[in-house]
Structures are given as C-alpha cells and as structure tokens.
Amino acid sequence: MLFDRLNEGGPFFMYPLFFILILLIILIVKAFLQKGLADKNISLISSIALFAIVWGFLGQIIGLIGAFDAIESYGEVSAEMLAGGLKVASLAPVFGMFIFLVGRLGIIILTWIKKD
C-alpha cells in the first residue's frame, strides 16, 4: 500500500521524501540519545523538514505543469481524469507536509526536554 502510493505520486519526488522521513526519524532518535548537541540537531532537523515540504511542493508544481501540457495537447478532459491528476499531484506535497510535521514535533519535544 505504501509503495503503491509512492509510485503513484511520482517516484522521482516520493522516494527521496521517503528517505528524508527515515533520515529525520534517525536524527530525532539520535538527538534524544545525545544530550550535548541538541542545538545542532534541532537546526539540522528543522532544515531537513523544511526541505521536505519544499521538495513536495516542487513535485506538485512540476506534475501540474506536465498535466496542463497534456490537457492542452489532448483538448477536452473528463472530470474523472482531471480529479485523478489532481490527486496524484497532491500526494507529494501531502507527504512533504507530513514529514515537516514529524520534524516539527521532534523539535518541539527536543526543545521541551532540553536542559540549558
């Protein structure tokens, strides 16, 4: 199911997002275990989470441009085909937003438990 969605959303954008999610989870766990480098880890997690959301929206824009080119060359398009294309174009930004929220939640927890 997960890999079907990754392929459906465009492997060029979805698989890097999947690896970014894994990297982000590893960094959050590492930050919990390493107490001394909290500021560096928080900054890195923040940057990677922001990259994920921007990468997802970049995938959507490129996908929509391709879809609009296809619609322009094809002519009339059914509502079902348009809805399917919009769904596919929305998968990468939704996944990017999910990754961003995971990163932000990790930052919130790390900041909360950080000892000054």
Tab-separated table of N, CA, C and O in Angstrom:
chain	number	residue	atom	x	y	z
A	1	MET	N	0.824	-1.195	0.000
A	1	MET	CA	0.000	0.000	0.000
A	1	MET	C	0.866	1.256	0.000
A	1	MET	O	0.652	2.155	-0.790
A	2	LEU	N	1.869	1.328	0.885
A	2	LEU	CA	2.731	2.498	0.962
A	2	LEU	C	3.517	2.685	-0.326
A	2	LEU	O	3.573	3.780	-0.875
A	3	PHE	N	4.097	1.591	-0.844
A	3	PHE	CA	4.910	1.718	-2.048
A	3	PHE	C	4.060	1.979	-3.279
A	3	PHE	O	4.530	2.585	-4.240
A	4	ASP	N	2.788	1.554	-3.264
A	4	ASP	CA	1.872	1.911	-4.350
A	4	ASP	C	1.659	3.417	-4.380
A	4	ASP	O	1.662	4.030	-5.447
A	5	ARG	N	1.462	4.017	-3.210
A	5	ARG	CA	1.279	5.479	-3.132
A	5	ARG	C	2.558	6.212	-3.525
A	5	ARG	O	2.503	7.260	-4.165
A	6	LEU	N	3.706	5.662	-3.132
A	6	LEU	CA	4.969	6.289	-3.508
A	6	LEU	C	5.138	6.294	-5.024
A	6	LEU	O	5.562	7.287	-5.612
A	7	ASN	N	4.798	5.172	-5.665
A	7	ASN	CA	4.893	5.103	-7.121
A	7	ASN	C	3.838	5.979	-7.790
A	7	ASN	O	4.110	6.602	-8.812
A	8	GLU	N	2.659	6.011	-7.213
A	8	GLU	CA	1.566	6.795	-7.789
A	8	GLU	C	1.867	8.292	-7.732
A	8	GLU	O	1.523	9.042	-8.645
A	9	GLY	N	2.507	8.745	-6.680
A	9	GLY	CA	2.809	10.161	-6.519
A	9	GLY	C	4.018	10.624	-7.308
A	9	GLY	O	4.352	11.802	-7.293
A	10	GLY	N	4.662	9.725	-7.989
A	10	GLY	CA	5.846	10.075	-8.771
A	10	GLY	C	7.094	9.679	-8.029
A	10	GLY	O	7.478	10.337	-7.065
A	11	PRO	N	7.745	8.601	-8.450
A	11	PRO	CA	8.904	8.087	-7.724
A	11	PRO	C	10.044	9.096	-7.597
A	11	PRO	O	10.782	9.070	-6.615
A	12	PHE	N	10.188	9.999	-8.574
A	12	PHE	CA	11.284	10.961	-8.534
A	12	PHE	C	11.183	11.879	-7.317
A	12	PHE	O	12.191	12.317	-6.782
A	13	PHE	N	9.976	12.156	-6.874
A	13	PHE	CA	9.787	13.033	-5.720
A	13	PHE	C	9.422	12.257	-4.456
A	13	PHE	O	9.820	12.642	-3.359
A	14	MET	N	8.686	11.178	-4.587
A	14	MET	CA	8.190	10.479	-3.401
A	14	MET	C	9.262	9.631	-2.714
A	14	MET	O	9.314	9.591	-1.486
A	15	TYR	N	10.106	8.949	-3.477
A	15	TYR	CA	11.135	8.121	-2.842
A	15	TYR	C	12.171	8.961	-2.083
A	15	TYR	O	12.550	8.595	-0.966
A	16	PRO	N	12.642	10.084	-2.642
A	16	PRO	CA	13.507	10.935	-1.809
A	16	PRO	C	12.807	11.424	-0.546
A	16	PRO	O	13.434	11.502	0.514
A	17	LEU	N	11.516	11.730	-0.643
A	17	LEU	CA	10.784	12.134	0.557
A	17	LEU	C	10.724	11.001	1.574
A	17	LEU	O	10.846	11.237	2.781
A	18	PHE	N	10.556	9.780	1.097
A	18	PHE	CA	10.534	8.621	1.996
A	18	PHE	C	11.878	8.469	2.712
A	18	PHE	O	11.928	8.243	3.923
A	19	PHE	N	12.975	8.626	1.970
A	19	PHE	CA	14.298	8.528	2.587
A	19	PHE	C	14.562	9.701	3.528
A	19	PHE	O	15.225	9.544	4.552
A	20	ILE	N	14.027	10.865	3.200
A	20	ILE	CA	14.143	12.017	4.102
A	20	ILE	C	13.394	11.739	5.402
A	20	ILE	O	13.879	12.085	6.484
A	21	LEU	N	12.225	11.103	5.314
A	21	LEU	CA	11.474	10.744	6.525
A	21	LEU	C	12.282	9.803	7.400
A	21	LEU	O	12.374	9.999	8.618
A	22	ILE	N	12.894	8.794	6.793
A	22	ILE	CA	13.715	7.855	7.562
A	22	ILE	C	14.896	8.584	8.202
A	22	ILE	O	15.195	8.388	9.389
A	23	LEU	N	15.563	9.454	7.427
A	23	LEU	CA	16.686	10.228	7.952
A	23	LEU	C	16.243	11.118	9.108
A	23	LEU	O	16.925	11.210	10.131
A	24	LEU	N	15.099	11.745	8.967
A	24	LEU	CA	14.587	12.628	10.009
A	24	LEU	C	14.298	11.858	11.300
A	24	LEU	O	14.644	12.315	12.387
A	25	ILE	N	13.709	10.691	11.166
A	25	ILE	CA	13.427	9.866	12.349
A	25	ILE	C	14.735	9.450	13.020
A	25	ILE	O	14.856	9.495	14.249
A	26	ILE	N	15.728	9.071	12.222
A	26	ILE	CA	17.031	8.698	12.787
A	26	ILE	C	17.649	9.880	13.526
A	26	ILE	O	18.179	9.733	14.632
A	27	LEU	N	17.580	11.071	12.922
A	27	LEU	CA	18.156	12.252	13.571
A	27	LEU	C	17.421	12.612	14.863
A	27	LEU	O	18.049	13.032	15.834
A	28	ILE	N	16.117	12.456	14.887
A	28	ILE	CA	15.353	12.755	16.100
A	28	ILE	C	15.730	11.779	17.210
A	28	ILE	O	15.960	12.177	18.356
A	29	VAL	N	15.821	10.489	16.875
A	29	VAL	CA	16.214	9.491	17.872
A	29	VAL	C	17.639	9.760	18.353
A	29	VAL	O	17.922	9.695	19.556
A	30	LYS	N	18.526	10.086	17.423
A	30	LYS	CA	19.915	10.406	17.786
A	30	LYS	C	19.968	11.621	18.707
A	30	LYS	O	20.742	11.650	19.669
A	31	ALA	N	19.135	12.618	18.445
A	31	ALA	CA	19.108	13.820	19.284
A	31	ALA	C	18.619	13.495	20.691
A	31	ALA	O	19.064	14.104	21.655
A	32	PHE	N	17.684	12.554	20.804
A	32	PHE	CA	17.227	12.151	22.134
A	32	PHE	C	18.331	11.453	22.907
A	32	PHE	O	18.439	11.612	24.119
A	33	LEU	N	19.155	10.688	22.206
A	33	LEU	CA	20.203	9.937	22.870
A	33	LEU	C	21.435	10.784	23.168
A	33	LEU	O	22.136	10.529	24.133
A	34	GLN	N	21.713	11.788	22.341
A	34	GLN	CA	22.848	12.687	22.548
A	34	GLN	C	22.353	13.965	23.191
A	34	GLN	O	21.677	14.760	22.557
A	35	LYS	N	22.685	14.165	24.389
A	35	LYS	CA	22.192	15.340	25.109
A	35	LYS	C	22.984	16.607	24.771
A	35	LYS	O	22.462	17.689	24.756
A	36	GLY	N	24.269	16.480	24.457
A	36	GLY	CA	25.130	17.647	24.319
A	36	GLY	C	24.956	18.451	23.044
A	36	GLY	O	25.251	19.624	22.996
A	37	LEU	N	24.503	17.832	21.966
A	37	LEU	CA	24.430	18.514	20.675
A	37	LEU	C	22.993	18.871	20.297
A	37	LEU	O	22.641	18.837	19.123
A	38	ALA	N	22.184	19.245	21.245
A	38	ALA	CA	20.765	19.478	20.993
A	38	ALA	C	20.533	20.612	20.009
A	38	ALA	O	19.708	20.485	19.101
A	39	ASP	N	21.244	21.723	20.147
A	39	ASP	CA	21.028	22.867	19.257
A	39	ASP	C	21.387	22.535	17.807
A	39	ASP	O	20.670	22.911	16.884
A	40	LYS	N	22.489	21.841	17.623
A	40	LYS	CA	22.903	21.448	16.276
A	40	LYS	C	21.883	20.497	15.653
A	40	LYS	O	21.515	20.650	14.486
A	41	ASN	N	21.434	19.523	16.438
A	41	ASN	CA	20.451	18.566	15.930
A	41	ASN	C	19.119	19.243	15.613
A	41	ASN	O	18.493	18.937	14.598
A	42	ILE	N	18.689	20.152	16.455
A	42	ILE	CA	17.428	20.864	16.218
A	42	ILE	C	17.522	21.675	14.930
A	42	ILE	O	16.593	21.686	14.119
A	43	SER	N	18.629	22.333	14.717
A	43	SER	CA	18.821	23.114	13.499
A	43	SER	C	18.815	22.219	12.259
A	43	SER	O	18.204	22.552	11.241
A	44	LEU	N	19.482	21.081	12.339
A	44	LEU	CA	19.538	20.150	11.218
A	44	LEU	C	18.164	19.554	10.931
A	44	LEU	O	17.746	19.467	9.764
A	45	ILE	N	17.444	19.162	11.957
A	45	ILE	CA	16.099	18.622	11.784
A	45	ILE	C	15.184	19.669	11.162
A	45	ILE	O	14.400	19.371	10.251
A	46	SER	N	15.294	20.897	11.615
A	46	SER	CA	14.479	21.978	11.067
A	46	SER	C	14.756	22.188	9.584
A	46	SER	O	13.829	22.325	8.779
A	47	SER	N	16.008	22.201	9.205
A	47	SER	CA	16.373	22.415	7.801
A	47	SER	C	15.897	21.267	6.920
A	47	SER	O	15.381	21.489	5.817
A	48	ILE	N	16.058	20.046	7.381
A	48	ILE	CA	15.647	18.889	6.586
A	48	ILE	C	14.129	18.843	6.458
A	48	ILE	O	13.595	18.532	5.383
A	49	ALA	N	13.405	19.165	7.525
A	49	ALA	CA	11.947	19.177	7.466
A	49	ALA	C	11.451	20.243	6.492
A	49	ALA	O	10.509	20.004	5.719
A	50	LEU	N	12.071	21.398	6.504
A	50	LEU	CA	11.698	22.453	5.567
A	50	LEU	C	12.010	22.040	4.130
A	50	LEU	O	11.221	22.289	3.215
A	51	PHE	N	13.149	21.394	3.926
A	51	PHE	CA	13.488	20.895	2.597
A	51	PHE	C	12.429	19.918	2.103
A	51	PHE	O	12.060	19.935	0.923
A	52	ALA	N	11.929	19.049	2.978
A	52	ALA	CA	10.936	18.049	2.591
A	52	ALA	C	9.657	18.707	2.082
A	52	ALA	O	9.104	18.297	1.058
A	53	ILE	N	9.178	19.719	2.772
A	53	ILE	CA	7.935	20.352	2.344
A	53	ILE	C	8.125	21.095	1.021
A	53	ILE	O	7.267	21.047	0.135
A	54	VAL	N	9.272	21.743	0.843
A	54	VAL	CA	9.541	22.450	-0.413
A	54	VAL	C	9.702	21.456	-1.559
A	54	VAL	O	9.210	21.672	-2.667
A	55	TRP	N	10.363	20.334	-1.301
A	55	TRP	CA	10.539	19.296	-2.321
A	55	TRP	C	9.173	18.741	-2.753
A	55	TRP	O	8.944	18.501	-3.945
A	56	GLY	N	8.274	18.554	-1.800
A	56	GLY	CA	6.931	18.071	-2.126
A	56	GLY	C	6.167	19.058	-2.995
A	56	GLY	O	5.516	18.674	-3.972
A	57	PHE	N	6.241	20.333	-2.663
A	57	PHE	CA	5.542	21.333	-3.472
A	57	PHE	C	6.194	21.501	-4.847
A	57	PHE	O	5.494	21.771	-5.830
A	58	LEU	N	7.502	21.352	-4.926
A	58	LEU	CA	8.160	21.374	-6.225
A	58	LEU	C	7.642	20.232	-7.100
A	58	LEU	O	7.363	20.423	-8.291
A	59	GLY	N	7.484	19.050	-6.504
A	59	GLY	CA	6.925	17.909	-7.229
A	59	GLY	C	5.515	18.182	-7.719
A	59	GLY	O	5.155	17.815	-8.847
A	60	GLN	N	4.708	18.852	-6.906
A	60	GLN	CA	3.347	19.174	-7.314
A	60	GLN	C	3.344	20.146	-8.494
A	60	GLN	O	2.617	19.944	-9.461
A	61	ILE	N	4.141	21.183	-8.418
A	61	ILE	CA	4.164	22.181	-9.484
A	61	ILE	C	4.644	21.557	-10.795
A	61	ILE	O	4.044	21.782	-11.853
A	62	ILE	N	5.694	20.764	-10.742
A	62	ILE	CA	6.187	20.115	-11.963
A	62	ILE	C	5.151	19.138	-12.507
A	62	ILE	O	4.925	19.067	-13.718
A	63	GLY	N	4.480	18.407	-11.625
A	63	GLY	CA	3.422	17.498	-12.052
A	63	GLY	C	2.245	18.223	-12.680
A	63	GLY	O	1.689	17.777	-13.691
A	64	LEU	N	1.860	19.334	-12.102
A	64	LEU	CA	0.744	20.105	-12.656
A	64	LEU	C	1.105	20.705	-14.013
A	64	LEU	O	0.257	20.755	-14.920
A	65	ILE	N	2.333	21.163	-14.169
A	65	ILE	CA	2.761	21.692	-15.465
A	65	ILE	C	2.678	20.601	-16.526
A	65	ILE	O	2.174	20.829	-17.633
A	66	GLY	N	3.136	19.401	-16.190
A	66	GLY	CA	3.026	18.277	-17.124
A	66	GLY	C	1.589	17.920	-17.426
A	66	GLY	O	1.225	17.634	-18.578
A	67	ALA	N	0.746	17.956	-16.406
A	67	ALA	CA	-0.670	17.642	-16.616
A	67	ALA	C	-1.344	18.696	-17.484
A	67	ALA	O	-2.135	18.368	-18.377
A	68	PHE	N	-1.029	19.953	-17.246
A	68	PHE	CA	-1.626	21.014	-18.061
A	68	PHE	C	-1.135	20.943	-19.504
A	68	PHE	O	-1.897	21.232	-20.429
A	69	ASP	N	0.104	20.545	-19.718
A	69	ASP	CA	0.600	20.338	-21.079
A	69	ASP	C	-0.179	19.219	-21.768
A	69	ASP	O	-0.534	19.341	-22.944
A	70	ALA	N	-0.427	18.130	-21.031
A	70	ALA	CA	-1.184	17.014	-21.605
A	70	ALA	C	-2.619	17.429	-21.906
A	70	ALA	O	-3.170	17.068	-22.953
A	71	ILE	N	-3.237	18.191	-21.018
A	71	ILE	CA	-4.602	18.662	-21.250
A	71	ILE	C	-4.637	19.587	-22.460
A	71	ILE	O	-5.544	19.511	-23.294
A	72	GLU	N	-3.639	20.452	-22.565
A	72	GLU	CA	-3.587	21.387	-23.687
A	72	GLU	C	-3.477	20.646	-25.018
A	72	GLU	O	-4.142	20.999	-25.996
A	73	SER	N	-2.658	19.595	-25.069
A	73	SER	CA	-2.485	18.863	-26.321
A	73	SER	C	-3.653	17.922	-26.607
A	73	SER	O	-3.975	17.677	-27.768
A	74	TYR	N	-4.306	17.416	-25.575
A	74	TYR	CA	-5.396	16.465	-25.740
A	74	TYR	C	-6.719	17.167	-26.054
A	74	TYR	O	-7.542	16.656	-26.789
A	75	GLY	N	-6.918	18.315	-25.480
A	75	GLY	CA	-8.182	19.025	-25.690
A	75	GLY	C	-9.079	18.861	-24.487
A	75	GLY	O	-8.689	19.151	-23.367
A	76	GLU	N	-10.261	18.349	-24.737
A	76	GLU	CA	-11.219	18.178	-23.636
A	76	GLU	C	-10.819	17.008	-22.747
A	76	GLU	O	-10.350	15.982	-23.208
A	77	VAL	N	-11.034	17.205	-21.457
A	77	VAL	CA	-10.671	16.197	-20.471
A	77	VAL	C	-11.880	15.961	-19.566
A	77	VAL	O	-12.568	16.903	-19.184
A	78	SER	N	-12.103	14.701	-19.225
A	78	SER	CA	-13.229	14.382	-18.343
A	78	SER	C	-12.924	14.820	-16.915
A	78	SER	O	-11.759	14.978	-16.522
A	79	ALA	N	-13.983	14.985	-16.151
A	79	ALA	CA	-13.820	15.375	-14.752
A	79	ALA	C	-13.078	14.294	-13.969
A	79	ALA	O	-12.288	14.601	-13.079
A	80	GLU	N	-13.314	13.028	-14.303
A	80	GLU	CA	-12.640	11.929	-13.615
A	80	GLU	C	-11.137	11.971	-13.852
A	80	GLU	O	-10.342	11.759	-12.948
A	81	MET	N	-10.744	12.240	-15.099
A	81	MET	CA	-9.325	12.290	-15.420
A	81	MET	C	-8.665	13.480	-14.725
A	81	MET	O	-7.559	13.359	-14.190
A	82	LEU	N	-9.353	14.611	-14.696
A	82	LEU	CA	-8.819	15.792	-14.024
A	82	LEU	C	-8.679	15.554	-12.524
A	82	LEU	O	-7.661	15.892	-11.921
A	83	ALA	N	-9.700	14.938	-11.922
A	83	ALA	CA	-9.654	14.645	-10.487
A	83	ALA	C	-8.521	13.672	-10.164
A	83	ALA	O	-7.815	13.831	-9.170
A	84	GLY	N	-8.332	12.672	-11.011
A	84	GLY	CA	-7.239	11.726	-10.792
A	84	GLY	C	-5.882	12.399	-10.881
A	84	GLY	O	-4.985	12.118	-10.089
A	85	GLY	N	-5.739	13.297	-11.848
A	85	GLY	CA	-4.480	14.028	-11.983
A	85	GLY	C	-4.207	14.938	-10.796
A	85	GLY	O	-3.080	15.046	-10.326
A	86	LEU	N	-5.255	15.595	-10.311
A	86	LEU	CA	-5.084	16.466	-9.137
A	86	LEU	C	-4.741	15.661	-7.887
A	86	LEU	O	-3.957	16.105	-7.051
A	87	LYS	N	-5.317	14.465	-7.780
A	87	LYS	CA	-4.996	13.597	-6.642
A	87	LYS	C	-3.530	13.188	-6.673
A	87	LYS	O	-2.823	13.288	-5.669
A	88	VAL	N	-3.060	12.781	-7.836
A	88	VAL	CA	-1.659	12.374	-7.976
A	88	VAL	C	-0.739	13.558	-7.688
A	88	VAL	O	0.280	13.421	-7.008
A	89	ALA	N	-1.121	14.744	-8.178
A	89	ALA	CA	-0.290	15.933	-7.956
A	89	ALA	C	-0.262	16.344	-6.492
A	89	ALA	O	0.674	17.008	-6.057
A	90	SER	N	-1.249	15.936	-5.718
A	90	SER	CA	-1.319	16.325	-4.314
A	90	SER	C	-0.571	15.374	-3.383
A	90	SER	O	-0.339	15.711	-2.218
A	91	LEU	N	-0.184	14.210	-3.869
A	91	LEU	CA	0.455	13.222	-2.993
A	91	LEU	C	1.817	13.693	-2.479
A	91	LEU	O	2.113	13.554	-1.287
A	92	ALA	N	2.651	14.245	-3.334
A	92	ALA	CA	3.987	14.680	-2.899
A	92	ALA	C	3.930	15.805	-1.861
A	92	ALA	O	4.611	15.734	-0.842
A	93	PRO	N	3.092	16.857	-2.065
A	93	PRO	CA	3.051	17.888	-1.026
A	93	PRO	C	2.453	17.401	0.289
A	93	PRO	O	2.891	17.826	1.359
A	94	VAL	N	1.485	16.497	0.218
A	94	VAL	CA	0.904	15.967	1.459
A	94	VAL	C	1.957	15.171	2.226
A	94	VAL	O	2.084	15.309	3.449
A	95	PHE	N	2.726	14.367	1.523
A	95	PHE	CA	3.783	13.592	2.173
A	95	PHE	C	4.859	14.529	2.724
A	95	PHE	O	5.368	14.329	3.826
A	96	GLY	N	5.191	15.569	1.959
A	96	GLY	CA	6.160	16.557	2.434
A	96	GLY	C	5.664	17.278	3.683
A	96	GLY	O	6.433	17.534	4.610
A	97	MET	N	4.366	17.606	3.715
A	97	MET	CA	3.798	18.258	4.907
A	97	MET	C	3.818	17.324	6.107
A	97	MET	O	4.091	17.757	7.227
A	98	PHE	N	3.549	16.033	5.872
A	98	PHE	CA	3.602	15.060	6.954
A	98	PHE	C	5.021	14.981	7.532
A	98	PHE	O	5.207	14.991	8.755
A	99	ILE	N	6.009	14.940	6.653
A	99	ILE	CA	7.404	14.890	7.101
A	99	ILE	C	7.753	16.160	7.864
A	99	ILE	O	8.425	16.115	8.900
A	100	PHE	N	7.294	17.307	7.364
A	100	PHE	CA	7.538	18.573	8.043
A	100	PHE	C	6.951	18.544	9.456
A	100	PHE	O	7.594	18.975	10.417
A	101	LEU	N	5.731	18.009	9.590
A	101	LEU	CA	5.099	17.938	10.911
A	101	LEU	C	5.830	16.988	11.848
A	101	LEU	O	5.957	17.263	13.044
A	102	VAL	N	6.325	15.870	11.316
A	102	VAL	CA	7.126	14.951	12.138
A	102	VAL	C	8.369	15.666	12.648
A	102	VAL	O	8.716	15.575	13.832
A	103	GLY	N	9.035	16.389	11.747
A	103	GLY	CA	10.227	17.140	12.156
A	103	GLY	C	9.904	18.196	13.190
A	103	GLY	O	10.631	18.369	14.171
A	104	ARG	N	8.827	18.939	12.982
A	104	ARG	CA	8.435	19.983	13.945
A	104	ARG	C	8.065	19.383	15.293
A	104	ARG	O	8.403	19.944	16.338
A	105	LEU	N	7.362	18.260	15.279
A	105	LEU	CA	7.012	17.603	16.532
A	105	LEU	C	8.275	17.153	17.260
A	105	LEU	O	8.391	17.317	18.480
A	106	GLY	N	9.246	16.618	16.521
A	106	GLY	CA	10.514	16.239	17.134
A	106	GLY	C	11.233	17.432	17.735
A	106	GLY	O	11.777	17.359	18.831
A	107	ILE	N	11.211	18.571	17.023
A	107	ILE	CA	11.854	19.784	17.534
A	107	ILE	C	11.161	20.275	18.800
A	107	ILE	O	11.815	20.675	19.769
A	108	ILE	N	9.837	20.238	18.798
A	108	ILE	CA	9.082	20.676	19.987
A	108	ILE	C	9.445	19.821	21.192
A	108	ILE	O	9.722	20.333	22.275
A	109	ILE	N	9.480	18.522	21.006
A	109	ILE	CA	9.797	17.616	22.125
A	109	ILE	C	11.244	17.812	22.575
A	109	ILE	O	11.524	17.866	23.769
A	110	LEU	N	12.163	17.938	21.595
A	110	LEU	CA	13.573	18.139	21.959
A	110	LEU	C	13.778	19.449	22.700
A	110	LEU	O	14.554	19.529	23.662
A	111	THR	N	13.096	20.501	22.286
A	111	THR	CA	13.206	21.790	22.962
A	111	THR	C	12.612	21.710	24.357
A	111	THR	O	13.142	22.306	25.300
A	112	TRP	N	11.541	20.966	24.485
A	112	TRP	CA	10.871	20.842	25.778
A	112	TRP	C	11.742	20.109	26.798
A	112	TRP	O	11.822	20.510	27.961
A	113	ILE	N	12.423	19.052	26.341
A	113	ILE	CA	13.215	18.264	27.306
A	113	ILE	C	14.656	18.747	27.410
A	113	ILE	O	15.405	18.232	28.240
A	114	LYS	N	15.044	19.697	26.574
A	114	LYS	CA	16.433	20.195	26.583
A	114	LYS	C	16.748	20.889	27.905
A	114	LYS	O	15.967	21.705	28.403
A	115	LYS	N	17.907	20.581	28.436
A	115	LYS	CA	18.374	21.211	29.665
A	115	LYS	C	19.345	22.306	29.276
A	115	LYS	O	20.290	22.092	28.524
A	116	ASP	N	19.151	23.487	29.795
A	116	ASP	CA	20.041	24.612	29.495
A	116	ASP	C	21.236	24.644	30.409
A	116	ASP	O	21.350	24.168	31.436
